[in-house]
């Protein structure tokens, strides 16, 4: 079954086809002032403080415009944009931190995190060329990285018996975890929760995780959001006494072009 992300129906991202059958689209955003602890204040010739104004910026992303359900990471989903806005709105949380993103898809959220964070570990399952696609997208947007090569791409499969030694080593220093739109299939949700538990266990520095998702409703005789409800149920069963989850307000500024619909939810996960 072929699926298509809603975002491509709502906005024109000036997509251009390329030879491998993918498209390259332009995701416009207003860059807010970037807070850098170590950056000295700048003064002009008249000795007035130079204030950074909002700038119109573009992240260019190679992706598919539709895919099989098993390859949805080759498209972009609304949760990624909610998380992008959250990162740019709460830079103090990410400034100088080591960030790990789960199920990164095409890599847009890791690219946004790399504007602010010290280092980003961008991860996904290695199927359908996702990791190579991420690497191409990092190259297209390398000018946004806070420091040269501050993003690493790693395979992280929720179901793998063992993660690579390189990833295991890097995980030890992770401060914040991110994930967008990774709740869409019960088995994957189960694997995701087990991976979240593993990450909190392996990194002593990991204090919080932010997870965006879109509640997708099913209308029968009742109105249900089955994937969301299943996630909440499984999460409370599997992490009882270890982790807690709460919904965050989503009234922070919108920097990217997408529909900030009321079904978009942002969770904060912390240790008990
Ligand atoms: C709907 S996409 C979301 C992609 C991106 N975060 C976004 O919001 O645009 C779901 C992501 O979960 C990833 N995923 C699925 N199964 C996985 C697994 N077993 N381990 C790790 N990631 C997985 C997919 O490859 C995909 O990137």
JSON list of C-alpha atoms in Angstrom, two decimals, residues 74-268:
[
{"chain": "A", "resi": 74, "resn": "UNK", "atom": "CA", "xyz": [11.67, 8.49, 3.03]},
{"chain": "A", "resi": 75, "resn": "UNK", "atom": "CA", "xyz": [8.98, 11.21, 3.37]},
{"chain": "A", "resi": 76, "resn": "UNK", "atom": "CA", "xyz": [8.51, 14.12, 5.85]},
{"chain": "A", "resi": 77, "resn": "UNK", "atom": "CA", "xyz": [5.75, 14.19, 8.48]},
{"chain": "A", "resi": 78, "resn": "UNK", "atom": "CA", "xyz": [4.13, 17.00, 10.46]},
{"chain": "A", "resi": 79, "resn": "UNK", "atom": "CA", "xyz": [5.60, 15.85, 13.80]},
{"chain": "A", "resi": 80, "resn": "UNK", "atom": "CA", "xyz": [9.07, 16.73, 12.47]},
{"chain": "A", "resi": 81, "resn": "UNK", "atom": "CA", "xyz": [7.95, 20.33, 11.89]},
{"chain": "A", "resi": 82, "resn": "UNK", "atom": "CA", "xyz": [6.44, 20.61, 15.37]},
{"chain": "A", "resi": 83, "resn": "UNK", "atom": "CA", "xyz": [9.71, 19.40, 16.85]},
{"chain": "A", "resi": 84, "resn": "UNK", "atom": "CA", "xyz": [11.71, 21.78, 14.60]},
{"chain": "A", "resi": 85, "resn": "UNK", "atom": "CA", "xyz": [9.66, 24.72, 15.93]},
{"chain": "A", "resi": 86, "resn": "UNK", "atom": "CA", "xyz": [10.09, 23.48, 19.50]},
{"chain": "A", "resi": 87, "resn": "UNK", "atom": "CA", "xyz": [13.90, 23.30, 19.13]},
{"chain": "A", "resi": 88, "resn": "UNK", "atom": "CA", "xyz": [14.11, 26.82, 17.70]},
{"chain": "A", "resi": 89, "resn": "UNK", "atom": "CA", "xyz": [11.74, 28.12, 20.42]},
{"chain": "A", "resi": 90, "resn": "UNK", "atom": "CA", "xyz": [13.56, 26.52, 23.35]},
{"chain": "A", "resi": 91, "resn": "UNK", "atom": "CA", "xyz": [17.19, 26.79, 22.27]},
{"chain": "A", "resi": 92, "resn": "UNK", "atom": "CA", "xyz": [18.39, 27.06, 25.87]},
{"chain": "A", "resi": 93, "resn": "UNK", "atom": "CA", "xyz": [17.44, 23.36, 26.29]},
{"chain": "A", "resi": 94, "resn": "UNK", "atom": "CA", "xyz": [19.66, 22.28, 23.36]},
{"chain": "A", "resi": 95, "resn": "UNK", "atom": "CA", "xyz": [22.45, 24.82, 23.43]},
{"chain": "A", "resi": 96, "resn": "UNK", "atom": "CA", "xyz": [25.73, 22.97, 24.04]},
{"chain": "A", "resi": 97, "resn": "UNK", "atom": "CA", "xyz": [23.95, 19.61, 24.46]},
{"chain": "A", "resi": 98, "resn": "UNK", "atom": "CA", "xyz": [24.44, 16.21, 22.82]},
{"chain": "A", "resi": 99, "resn": "UNK", "atom": "CA", "xyz": [21.18, 15.22, 21.16]},
{"chain": "A", "resi": 100, "resn": "UNK", "atom": "CA", "xyz": [20.07, 11.85, 19.80]},
{"chain": "A", "resi": 101, "resn": "UNK", "atom": "CA", "xyz": [17.15, 11.58, 17.38]},
{"chain": "A", "resi": 102, "resn": "UNK", "atom": "CA", "xyz": [15.30, 8.27, 16.89]},
{"chain": "A", "resi": 103, "resn": "UNK", "atom": "CA", "xyz": [13.57, 7.44, 13.58]},
{"chain": "A", "resi": 104, "resn": "UNK", "atom": "CA", "xyz": [15.01, 10.54, 11.90]},
{"chain": "A", "resi": 105, "resn": "UNK", "atom": "CA", "xyz": [13.61, 9.77, 8.42]},
{"chain": "A", "resi": 106, "resn": "UNK", "atom": "CA", "xyz": [15.09, 12.28, 5.97]},
{"chain": "A", "resi": 107, "resn": "UNK", "atom": "CA", "xyz": [16.97, 14.04, 8.77]},
{"chain": "A", "resi": 108, "resn": "UNK", "atom": "CA", "xyz": [15.28, 17.47, 8.88]},
{"chain": "A", "resi": 109, "resn": "UNK", "atom": "CA", "xyz": [14.89, 17.58, 12.69]},
{"chain": "A", "resi": 110, "resn": "UNK", "atom": "CA", "xyz": [18.50, 16.58, 13.26]},
{"chain": "A", "resi": 111, "resn": "UNK", "atom": "CA", "xyz": [19.54, 19.32, 10.82]},
{"chain": "A", "resi": 112, "resn": "UNK", "atom": "CA", "xyz": [17.55, 21.88, 12.87]},
{"chain": "A", "resi": 113, "resn": "UNK", "atom": "CA", "xyz": [19.01, 20.53, 16.12]},
{"chain": "A", "resi": 114, "resn": "UNK", "atom": "CA", "xyz": [22.52, 20.86, 14.64]},
{"chain": "A", "resi": 115, "resn": "UNK", "atom": "CA", "xyz": [22.00, 24.64, 14.36]},
{"chain": "A", "resi": 116, "resn": "UNK", "atom": "CA", "xyz": [21.87, 24.87, 18.16]},
{"chain": "A", "resi": 117, "resn": "UNK", "atom": "CA", "xyz": [23.30, 21.71, 19.73]},
{"chain": "A", "resi": 118, "resn": "UNK", "atom": "CA", "xyz": [26.92, 20.77, 20.34]},
{"chain": "A", "resi": 119, "resn": "UNK", "atom": "CA", "xyz": [26.52, 17.39, 18.65]},
{"chain": "A", "resi": 120, "resn": "UNK", "atom": "CA", "xyz": [23.63, 15.45, 17.09]},
{"chain": "A", "resi": 121, "resn": "UNK", "atom": "CA", "xyz": [23.34, 11.69, 16.64]},
{"chain": "A", "resi": 122, "resn": "UNK", "atom": "CA", "xyz": [20.89, 11.21, 13.80]},
{"chain": "A", "resi": 123, "resn": "UNK", "atom": "CA", "xyz": [19.59, 7.63, 13.77]},
{"chain": "A", "resi": 124, "resn": "UNK", "atom": "CA", "xyz": [17.20, 5.38, 11.88]},
{"chain": "A", "resi": 125, "resn": "UNK", "atom": "CA", "xyz": [16.80, 1.82, 10.70]},
{"chain": "A", "resi": 126, "resn": "UNK", "atom": "CA", "xyz": [19.03, 1.03, 7.71]},
{"chain": "A", "resi": 127, "resn": "UNK", "atom": "CA", "xyz": [16.42, 0.10, 5.10]},
{"chain": "A", "resi": 128, "resn": "UNK", "atom": "CA", "xyz": [15.53, 1.47, 1.66]},
{"chain": "A", "resi": 129, "resn": "UNK", "atom": "CA", "xyz": [18.66, 3.64, 1.64]},
{"chain": "A", "resi": 130, "resn": "UNK", "atom": "CA", "xyz": [17.41, 5.89, 4.49]},
{"chain": "A", "resi": 131, "resn": "UNK", "atom": "CA", "xyz": [20.86, 6.39, 6.07]},
{"chain": "A", "resi": 132, "resn": "UNK", "atom": "CA", "xyz": [22.44, 7.33, 2.70]},
{"chain": "A", "resi": 133, "resn": "UNK", "atom": "CA", "xyz": [19.53, 9.70, 2.04]},
{"chain": "A", "resi": 134, "resn": "UNK", "atom": "CA", "xyz": [20.14, 11.37, 5.42]},
{"chain": "A", "resi": 135, "resn": "UNK", "atom": "CA", "xyz": [23.84, 11.76, 4.57]},
{"chain": "A", "resi": 136, "resn": "UNK", "atom": "CA", "xyz": [22.96, 13.46, 1.25]},
{"chain": "A", "resi": 137, "resn": "UNK", "atom": "CA", "xyz": [20.57, 15.82, 3.11]},
{"chain": "A", "resi": 138, "resn": "UNK", "atom": "CA", "xyz": [23.22, 16.67, 5.70]},
{"chain": "A", "resi": 139, "resn": "UNK", "atom": "CA", "xyz": [25.57, 17.60, 2.85]},
{"chain": "A", "resi": 140, "resn": "UNK", "atom": "CA", "xyz": [22.90, 19.82, 1.23]},
{"chain": "A", "resi": 141, "resn": "UNK", "atom": "CA", "xyz": [22.49, 21.70, 4.54]},
{"chain": "A", "resi": 142, "resn": "UNK", "atom": "CA", "xyz": [25.96, 21.54, 6.07]},
{"chain": "A", "resi": 143, "resn": "UNK", "atom": "CA", "xyz": [26.08, 25.37, 6.24]},
{"chain": "A", "resi": 144, "resn": "UNK", "atom": "CA", "xyz": [23.52, 25.20, 9.08]},
{"chain": "A", "resi": 145, "resn": "UNK", "atom": "CA", "xyz": [25.72, 23.11, 11.36]},
{"chain": "A", "resi": 146, "resn": "UNK", "atom": "CA", "xyz": [26.84, 25.00, 14.43]},
{"chain": "A", "resi": 147, "resn": "UNK", "atom": "CA", "xyz": [30.30, 23.51, 14.03]},
{"chain": "A", "resi": 148, "resn": "UNK", "atom": "CA", "xyz": [31.69, 21.52, 11.12]},
{"chain": "A", "resi": 149, "resn": "UNK", "atom": "CA", "xyz": [30.45, 17.91, 11.12]},
{"chain": "A", "resi": 150, "resn": "UNK", "atom": "CA", "xyz": [28.51, 18.17, 14.38]},
{"chain": "A", "resi": 151, "resn": "UNK", "atom": "CA", "xyz": [26.05, 15.52, 13.12]},
{"chain": "A", "resi": 152, "resn": "UNK", "atom": "CA", "xyz": [26.81, 11.79, 13.03]},
{"chain": "A", "resi": 153, "resn": "UNK", "atom": "CA", "xyz": [24.55, 9.28, 11.29]},
{"chain": "A", "resi": 154, "resn": "UNK", "atom": "CA", "xyz": [24.10, 5.90, 13.01]},
{"chain": "A", "resi": 155, "resn": "UNK", "atom": "CA", "xyz": [21.96, 2.87, 12.40]},
{"chain": "A", "resi": 156, "resn": "UNK", "atom": "CA", "xyz": [19.63, 2.38, 15.37]},
{"chain": "A", "resi": 157, "resn": "UNK", "atom": "CA", "xyz": [17.05, -0.34, 14.84]},
{"chain": "A", "resi": 158, "resn": "UNK", "atom": "CA", "xyz": [14.52, -0.62, 17.69]},
{"chain": "A", "resi": 159, "resn": "UNK", "atom": "CA", "xyz": [14.57, -4.41, 17.28]},
{"chain": "A", "resi": 160, "resn": "UNK", "atom": "CA", "xyz": [18.31, -5.00, 17.02]},
{"chain": "A", "resi": 161, "resn": "UNK", "atom": "CA", "xyz": [19.76, -7.39, 19.62]},
{"chain": "A", "resi": 162, "resn": "UNK", "atom": "CA", "xyz": [22.83, -5.21, 19.79]},
{"chain": "A", "resi": 163, "resn": "UNK", "atom": "CA", "xyz": [23.63, -1.68, 18.62]},
{"chain": "A", "resi": 164, "resn": "UNK", "atom": "CA", "xyz": [27.07, -0.94, 17.14]},
{"chain": "A", "resi": 165, "resn": "UNK", "atom": "CA", "xyz": [29.98, -0.34, 19.55]},
{"chain": "A", "resi": 166, "resn": "UNK", "atom": "CA", "xyz": [30.39, 3.14, 18.08]},
{"chain": "A", "resi": 167, "resn": "UNK", "atom": "CA", "xyz": [26.75, 4.00, 18.82]},
{"chain": "A", "resi": 168, "resn": "UNK", "atom": "CA", "xyz": [26.89, 2.45, 22.31]},
{"chain": "A", "resi": 169, "resn": "UNK", "atom": "CA", "xyz": [29.90, 4.63, 23.11]},
{"chain": "A", "resi": 170, "resn": "UNK", "atom": "CA", "xyz": [28.27, 7.79, 21.76]},
{"chain": "A", "resi": 171, "resn": "UNK", "atom": "CA", "xyz": [25.01, 7.12, 23.67]},
{"chain": "A", "resi": 172, "resn": "UNK", "atom": "CA", "xyz": [26.81, 7.38, 27.02]},
{"chain": "A", "resi": 173, "resn": "UNK", "atom": "CA", "xyz": [27.08, 11.18, 26.62]},
{"chain": "A", "resi": 174, "resn": "UNK", "atom": "CA", "xyz": [23.60, 11.92, 25.27]},
{"chain": "A", "resi": 175, "resn": "UNK", "atom": "CA", "xyz": [21.75, 14.72, 27.13]},
{"chain": "A", "resi": 176, "resn": "UNK", "atom": "CA", "xyz": [18.45, 14.90, 25.21]},
{"chain": "A", "resi": 177, "resn": "UNK", "atom": "CA", "xyz": [16.52, 12.52, 22.99]},
{"chain": "A", "resi": 178, "resn": "UNK", "atom": "CA", "xyz": [14.07, 13.44, 20.22]},
{"chain": "A", "resi": 179, "resn": "UNK", "atom": "CA", "xyz": [11.60, 11.54, 18.04]},
{"chain": "A", "resi": 180, "resn": "UNK", "atom": "CA", "xyz": [8.91, 12.70, 15.63]},
{"chain": "A", "resi": 181, "resn": "UNK", "atom": "CA", "xyz": [6.01, 10.68, 14.26]},
{"chain": "A", "resi": 182, "resn": "UNK", "atom": "CA", "xyz": [7.34, 7.25, 15.17]},
{"chain": "A", "resi": 183, "resn": "UNK", "atom": "CA", "xyz": [3.99, 6.02, 16.53]},
{"chain": "A", "resi": 184, "resn": "UNK", "atom": "CA", "xyz": [2.13, 4.40, 13.63]},
{"chain": "A", "resi": 185, "resn": "UNK", "atom": "CA", "xyz": [2.30, 0.64, 14.09]},
{"chain": "A", "resi": 186, "resn": "UNK", "atom": "CA", "xyz": [1.92, -1.36, 17.33]},
{"chain": "A", "resi": 187, "resn": "UNK", "atom": "CA", "xyz": [5.06, -3.53, 16.98]},
{"chain": "A", "resi": 188, "resn": "UNK", "atom": "CA", "xyz": [7.19, -0.47, 16.18]},
{"chain": "A", "resi": 189, "resn": "UNK", "atom": "CA", "xyz": [5.68, 1.34, 19.20]},
{"chain": "A", "resi": 190, "resn": "UNK", "atom": "CA", "xyz": [6.68, -1.60, 21.39]},
{"chain": "A", "resi": 191, "resn": "UNK", "atom": "CA", "xyz": [10.25, -1.58, 20.01]},
{"chain": "A", "resi": 192, "resn": "UNK", "atom": "CA", "xyz": [10.44, 2.19, 20.43]},
{"chain": "A", "resi": 193, "resn": "UNK", "atom": "CA", "xyz": [9.45, 2.04, 24.12]},
{"chain": "A", "resi": 194, "resn": "UNK", "atom": "CA", "xyz": [12.06, -0.68, 24.78]},
{"chain": "A", "resi": 195, "resn": "UNK", "atom": "CA", "xyz": [14.67, 1.48, 23.00]},
{"chain": "A", "resi": 196, "resn": "UNK", "atom": "CA", "xyz": [13.72, 4.55, 25.08]},
{"chain": "A", "resi": 197, "resn": "UNK", "atom": "CA", "xyz": [14.18, 2.49, 28.27]},
{"chain": "A", "resi": 198, "resn": "UNK", "atom": "CA", "xyz": [17.57, 1.27, 27.02]},
{"chain": "A", "resi": 199, "resn": "UNK", "atom": "CA", "xyz": [18.70, 4.81, 26.22]},
{"chain": "A", "resi": 200, "resn": "UNK", "atom": "CA", "xyz": [17.74, 6.17, 29.66]},
{"chain": "A", "resi": 201, "resn": "UNK", "atom": "CA", "xyz": [19.57, 3.22, 31.19]},
{"chain": "A", "resi": 202, "resn": "UNK", "atom": "CA", "xyz": [22.73, 3.58, 29.09]},
{"chain": "A", "resi": 203, "resn": "UNK", "atom": "CA", "xyz": [23.19, 7.36, 29.34]},
{"chain": "A", "resi": 204, "resn": "UNK", "atom": "CA", "xyz": [23.52, 8.65, 32.87]},
{"chain": "A", "resi": 205, "resn": "UNK", "atom": "CA", "xyz": [23.36, 12.21, 31.47]},
{"chain": "A", "resi": 206, "resn": "UNK", "atom": "CA", "xyz": [20.05, 11.68, 29.66]},
{"chain": "A", "resi": 207, "resn": "UNK", "atom": "CA", "xyz": [17.48, 13.75, 31.53]},
{"chain": "A", "resi": 208, "resn": "UNK", "atom": "CA", "xyz": [14.64, 14.23, 29.06]},
{"chain": "A", "resi": 209, "resn": "UNK", "atom": "CA", "xyz": [13.15, 13.19, 25.77]},
{"chain": "A", "resi": 210, "resn": "UNK", "atom": "CA", "xyz": [10.76, 15.16, 23.55]},
{"chain": "A", "resi": 211, "resn": "UNK", "atom": "CA", "xyz": [8.48, 13.23, 21.24]},
{"chain": "A", "resi": 212, "resn": "UNK", "atom": "CA", "xyz": [6.07, 14.71, 18.70]},
{"chain": "A", "resi": 213, "resn": "UNK", "atom": "CA", "xyz": [3.19, 12.80, 17.19]},
{"chain": "A", "resi": 214, "resn": "UNK", "atom": "CA", "xyz": [0.01, 13.42, 15.32]},
{"chain": "A", "resi": 215, "resn": "UNK", "atom": "CA", "xyz": [-3.12, 11.84, 16.78]},
{"chain": "A", "resi": 216, "resn": "UNK", "atom": "CA", "xyz": [-4.72, 10.08, 13.81]},
{"chain": "A", "resi": 217, "resn": "UNK", "atom": "CA", "xyz": [-8.40, 9.53, 14.43]},
{"chain": "A", "resi": 218, "resn": "UNK", "atom": "CA", "xyz": [-10.59, 6.65, 13.32]},
{"chain": "A", "resi": 219, "resn": "UNK", "atom": "CA", "xyz": [-14.32, 7.34, 13.19]},
{"chain": "A", "resi": 220, "resn": "UNK", "atom": "CA", "xyz": [-16.55, 4.35, 13.96]},
{"chain": "A", "resi": 221, "resn": "UNK", "atom": "CA", "xyz": [-19.40, 4.52, 16.47]},
{"chain": "A", "resi": 222, "resn": "UNK", "atom": "CA", "xyz": [-16.74, 6.10, 18.73]},
{"chain": "A", "resi": 223, "resn": "UNK", "atom": "CA", "xyz": [-13.98, 8.57, 17.87]},
{"chain": "A", "resi": 224, "resn": "UNK", "atom": "CA", "xyz": [-10.67, 6.84, 18.58]},
{"chain": "A", "resi": 225, "resn": "UNK", "atom": "CA", "xyz": [-6.99, 7.61, 18.07]},
{"chain": "A", "resi": 226, "resn": "UNK", "atom": "CA", "xyz": [-5.84, 3.96, 18.31]},
{"chain": "A", "resi": 227, "resn": "UNK", "atom": "CA", "xyz": [-2.08, 4.40, 17.84]},
{"chain": "A", "resi": 228, "resn": "UNK", "atom": "CA", "xyz": [-1.93, 7.23, 20.37]},
{"chain": "A", "resi": 229, "resn": "UNK", "atom": "CA", "xyz": [-4.01, 5.30, 22.90]},
{"chain": "A", "resi": 230, "resn": "UNK", "atom": "CA", "xyz": [-1.95, 2.14, 22.37]},
{"chain": "A", "resi": 231, "resn": "UNK", "atom": "CA", "xyz": [1.27, 4.12, 22.91]},
{"chain": "A", "resi": 232, "resn": "UNK", "atom": "CA", "xyz": [0.01, 5.63, 26.18]},
{"chain": "A", "resi": 233, "resn": "UNK", "atom": "CA", "xyz": [-1.16, 2.20, 27.42]},
{"chain": "A", "resi": 234, "resn": "UNK", "atom": "CA", "xyz": [2.07, 0.36, 26.49]},
{"chain": "A", "resi": 235, "resn": "UNK", "atom": "CA", "xyz": [4.24, 3.18, 27.80]},
{"chain": "A", "resi": 236, "resn": "UNK", "atom": "CA", "xyz": [2.60, 3.21, 31.24]},
{"chain": "A", "resi": 237, "resn": "UNK", "atom": "CA", "xyz": [2.74, -0.61, 31.48]},
{"chain": "A", "resi": 238, "resn": "UNK", "atom": "CA", "xyz": [6.38, -0.97, 30.41]},
{"chain": "A", "resi": 239, "resn": "UNK", "atom": "CA", "xyz": [7.94, 2.03, 32.12]},
{"chain": "A", "resi": 240, "resn": "UNK", "atom": "CA", "xyz": [5.99, 2.11, 35.41]},
{"chain": "A", "resi": 241, "resn": "UNK", "atom": "CA", "xyz": [8.20, 3.34, 38.26]},
{"chain": "A", "resi": 242, "resn": "UNK", "atom": "CA", "xyz": [11.05, 4.21, 35.84]},
{"chain": "A", "resi": 243, "resn": "UNK", "atom": "CA", "xyz": [9.87, 6.94, 33.43]},
{"chain": "A", "resi": 244, "resn": "UNK", "atom": "CA", "xyz": [7.06, 9.47, 33.41]},
{"chain": "A", "resi": 245, "resn": "UNK", "atom": "CA", "xyz": [5.39, 11.14, 30.46]},
{"chain": "A", "resi": 246, "resn": "UNK", "atom": "CA", "xyz": [3.50, 14.42, 30.21]},
{"chain": "A", "resi": 247, "resn": "UNK", "atom": "CA", "xyz": [2.02, 16.49, 27.40]},
{"chain": "A", "resi": 248, "resn": "UNK", "atom": "CA", "xyz": [3.67, 19.87, 26.75]},
{"chain": "A", "resi": 249, "resn": "UNK", "atom": "CA", "xyz": [1.86, 23.00, 25.58]},
{"chain": "A", "resi": 250, "resn": "UNK", "atom": "CA", "xyz": [2.29, 23.55, 21.82]},
{"chain": "A", "resi": 251, "resn": "UNK", "atom": "CA", "xyz": [1.76, 27.31, 21.80]},
{"chain": "A", "resi": 252, "resn": "UNK", "atom": "CA", "xyz": [5.42, 28.11, 21.01]},
{"chain": "A", "resi": 253, "resn": "UNK", "atom": "CA", "xyz": [6.16, 30.16, 17.85]},
{"chain": "A", "resi": 254, "resn": "UNK", "atom": "CA", "xyz": [5.79, 28.60, 14.42]},
{"chain": "A", "resi": 255, "resn": "UNK", "atom": "CA", "xyz": [8.89, 29.09, 12.27]},
{"chain": "A", "resi": 256, "resn": "UNK", "atom": "CA", "xyz": [8.26, 26.49, 9.54]},
{"chain": "A", "resi": 257, "resn": "UNK", "atom": "CA", "xyz": [5.45, 26.36, 6.92]},
{"chain": "A", "resi": 258, "resn": "UNK", "atom": "CA", "xyz": [3.02, 23.54, 7.76]},
{"chain": "A", "resi": 259, "resn": "UNK", "atom": "CA", "xyz": [-0.41, 23.12, 9.29]},
{"chain": "A", "resi": 260, "resn": "UNK", "atom": "CA", "xyz": [0.04, 23.30, 13.10]},
{"chain": "A", "resi": 261, "resn": "UNK", "atom": "CA", "xyz": [-3.17, 21.30, 13.55]},
{"chain": "A", "resi": 262, "resn": "UNK", "atom": "CA", "xyz": [-4.69, 20.53, 16.98]},
{"chain": "A", "resi": 263, "resn": "UNK", "atom": "CA", "xyz": [-3.95, 16.80, 16.55]},
{"chain": "A", "resi": 264, "resn": "UNK", "atom": "CA", "xyz": [-0.21, 17.48, 16.94]},
{"chain": "A", "resi": 265, "resn": "UNK", "atom": "CA", "xyz": [1.01, 16.49, 20.39]},
{"chain": "A", "resi": 266, "resn": "UNK", "atom": "CA", "xyz": [4.37, 16.97, 22.09]},
{"chain": "A", "resi": 267, "resn": "UNK", "atom": "CA", "xyz": [5.37, 14.68, 24.95]},
{"chain": "A", "resi": 268, "resn": "UNK", "atom": "CA", "xyz": [8.12, 15.15, 27.51]}
]
